[in-house]
Amino acid sequence: MASRLRKFGITAVSAAIGAGFVTWALDQKPPAYTVSSEAKAPPKRKSTLPPRTEQVKAIQSGQDYDVLIIGGGATGAGCALDSVTRGLKTALIEMDDFASGTSSRSTKLIHGGVRYLQKAILGLDYEQYRMVKEALEERANMLESAPHLAHPLPIMLPVYQWWQVPYYWVGIKCYDLVAGGRNVKSSYLLSKKEALELFPMLKKEKLCGAIVYYDGQQDDARMALAVALTAARHGATVCNHTEVTQLIKKPDENGNQVLCGAKCRDVITGKEFTVKAKCIINATGPFTDSIRKMDDPSVKSICCPSSGTHIVLPGYYSPEQMGLLDPSTSDGRVIFFLPWQRQTIAGTTDTPCEVTRTPAPTDDEINFILTEIKHYLNADVDVRRGDVLSAWTGIRPLVSDPNKDDTQSLARNHIVHVSKSKLITIAGGKWTTYRAMAEHTIDAAIKACNLKPERPESVTHLMKIEGGQGWTPTMYIRLVQDFGLECEVAQHLAKTYGDRAFAVAKMASLTGKRWPIIGNKIHPEFPYIDAEIKYGVREYAMNAVDMIARRLRLAFLNAQAASEALPAIVDIMGEELKWSKDEKEKQIKKARDFLNLEMGQQASTKTRDLALDLTNDEVSMYTKRFSLIDKDKKGFVSINDIRRALKVCNQAQPLLSFICKLNFMSSYFCWLF
């Protein structure tokens, strides 16, 4: 025991000294993102957001652009903002919706990476240290540039062996030390009693104490969309639902074939057109290799996709303002257990996968997460499979660096690669460093393609993004007082839209009640209101999935609730986009297919095989009764269906009793009876 204690004591002290020395050495250099005095101020934003029709018309007009960015995730949107604010004529296209891929399926954390720092210090890995240092710098940037979408979040690291207390404490203090003056808040140590007061769901047995450190949390899809909208307000042409079908080349002055544009297709209308550009940037995440091979079919693949699954549980599984970190799962991965939007997120897994546009969680991945979090929760907390409200999978695009001869090992940080034809590829990296990744990419593009920006250096450092300029923590009070919104709805609007919340509130319809005066909810359990659907269309939402998954986060929070709200959502979108009755039905079907496959609803509704002995007459009778309840023809009944049926149908109660006897209903319905 003494030798073990001595070993960990030496390791802890060495880690602290090493981290302190390296941090001091790095801090002697000039700040990484200082804008030179030669740089001009960025252009003023447009007071109104250009409508999508105007954006589509511009990109199909045949005009020449300096930069064409392929990919509308966090990195692509960041590149568009960096490029346009330097004075380059910029266009961005995305084959689906903004942040429809990996950028909307993250753990929602803004972090430097505690485990990466541990590896950096113990392994004396300077490259990994710099990666953490950069991420911590960008963490502070995101919290300041989007205060309405990002906030500090305390995360608890429970300790169940006494000798780990000083070990983890020193490691977390090193994390604070590396962040330096950009640290969010200082970490602190908790006794067992204090830990259980803050996180009462925690397992008590053998608990020695806990360490709390701070990272940031965000609404990832909303953040990516806000960056893209900010680029649009600065003059960039941004178009979702537009795909590249071919890259166009021409000979340069030396006779080399270089890119000069791309053939594209409007996914909504099917119209094909050509976009001319001096520089093309590949920011497609998991689809990096598909664009690289479109440029050069002989090029080797560099992307090694890995799927990360998250699940959403009810909010009562975690405190409202305290996350949990499991540093050592059975497969070596770190699992987070975090409050988000009044629910609880748990994840993530790490499994090699194929690149697909429709990644779906599996039962094995969901059950693995449930099993792991049980190890840290009190035995009184029964973690049930039926409590999974939603589940999703994101594809993490790990890459090998094509700039190096040894391409076998995966790059820990992002890479920027320039092909022979001047295709600029930005790959790898993490959500937190999207701004720095964009800056490095545009720097490389300017050099490789001989672009002439008005401002030679990036000006996005601490630039407020859409909604952040006039936001204050108490802004929601004005929304309540001036518009008569419910307090919970006002808080949601302020945290989602920032200073644009007033524009949303002006579009809200009257409730016909004494209070709230305006703001009809689209689902009784969530603060989303009808005005957000109309406003979402103005933010370039083109189908029902765009709305429920990214303009609203309902699909990610509760797939069942999203399905229940779909008819009302599609009706409002139909009025805005002039949909026919057939189109509305198609939108509902596509959205429910999305919920079933990609949001885990299909997996969560699986039932065990039952031996049923029913006559043909009984089958016919129960089928008719079921149809009376399932008026939307979903193939299942929700709690709202049941409430409606009990009011209007005398045959509903016998059918409900029958369903309960057969255990067809999910656990959260059964409490009703």
Tab-separated table of C-alpha atoms in Angstrom, residues 15 19 23 109-118 121 132-133 135-136 139 155 168-180 182-185 187 213-216 336 430 432:
chain	number	residue	atom	x	y	z
A	15	ALA	CA	1.983	16.083	-13.472
A	19	ALA	CA	1.762	21.154	-16.583
A	23	THR	CA	1.879	26.374	-19.480
A	109	LEU	CA	-20.214	19.841	-24.446
A	110	ILE	CA	-17.759	22.649	-25.124
A	111	HIS	CA	-14.581	21.249	-23.653
A	112	GLY	CA	-10.825	20.966	-23.882
A	113	GLY	CA	-10.673	17.255	-23.083
A	114	VAL	CA	-9.682	16.188	-19.581
A	115	ARG	CA	-8.573	12.721	-20.698
A	116	TYR	CA	-6.440	14.176	-23.514
A	117	LEU	CA	-4.604	16.328	-20.995
A	118	GLN	CA	-3.951	13.283	-18.816
A	121	ILE	CA	1.174	15.017	-19.382
A	132	VAL	CA	-6.056	20.790	-25.312
A	133	LYS	CA	-4.664	24.310	-24.941
A	135	ALA	CA	-9.606	23.784	-27.275
A	136	LEU	CA	-9.669	25.527	-23.897
A	139	ARG	CA	-14.117	27.045	-25.192
A	155	ILE	CA	-19.314	18.224	-13.955
A	168	TYR	CA	-7.758	13.130	-9.843
A	169	TRP	CA	-7.625	16.413	-7.918
A	170	VAL	CA	-4.175	17.217	-9.262
A	171	GLY	CA	-5.240	16.237	-12.788
A	172	ILE	CA	-8.279	18.501	-12.711
A	173	LYS	CA	-6.211	21.360	-11.266
A	174	CYS	CA	-3.819	20.923	-14.190
A	175	TYR	CA	-6.849	21.334	-16.474
A	176	ASP	CA	-7.606	24.667	-14.784
A	177	LEU	CA	-3.951	25.643	-15.001
A	178	VAL	CA	-3.683	24.983	-18.736
A	179	ALA	CA	-6.778	27.131	-19.349
A	180	GLY	CA	-5.024	29.978	-17.550
A	182	ARG	CA	-9.536	31.776	-19.950
A	183	ASN	CA	-10.653	29.265	-17.326
A	184	VAL	CA	-14.428	29.042	-16.855
A	185	LYS	CA	-14.496	28.507	-13.086
A	187	SER	CA	-12.571	23.206	-9.780
A	213	TYR	CA	-14.723	20.913	-12.617
A	214	TYR	CA	-16.271	23.204	-15.225
A	215	ASP	CA	-16.713	22.919	-18.973
A	216	GLY	CA	-19.277	24.499	-21.266
A	336	PHE	CA	-20.975	11.629	-19.586
A	430	LYS	CA	-13.873	18.718	-32.616
A	432	THR	CA	-15.231	23.179	-29.664
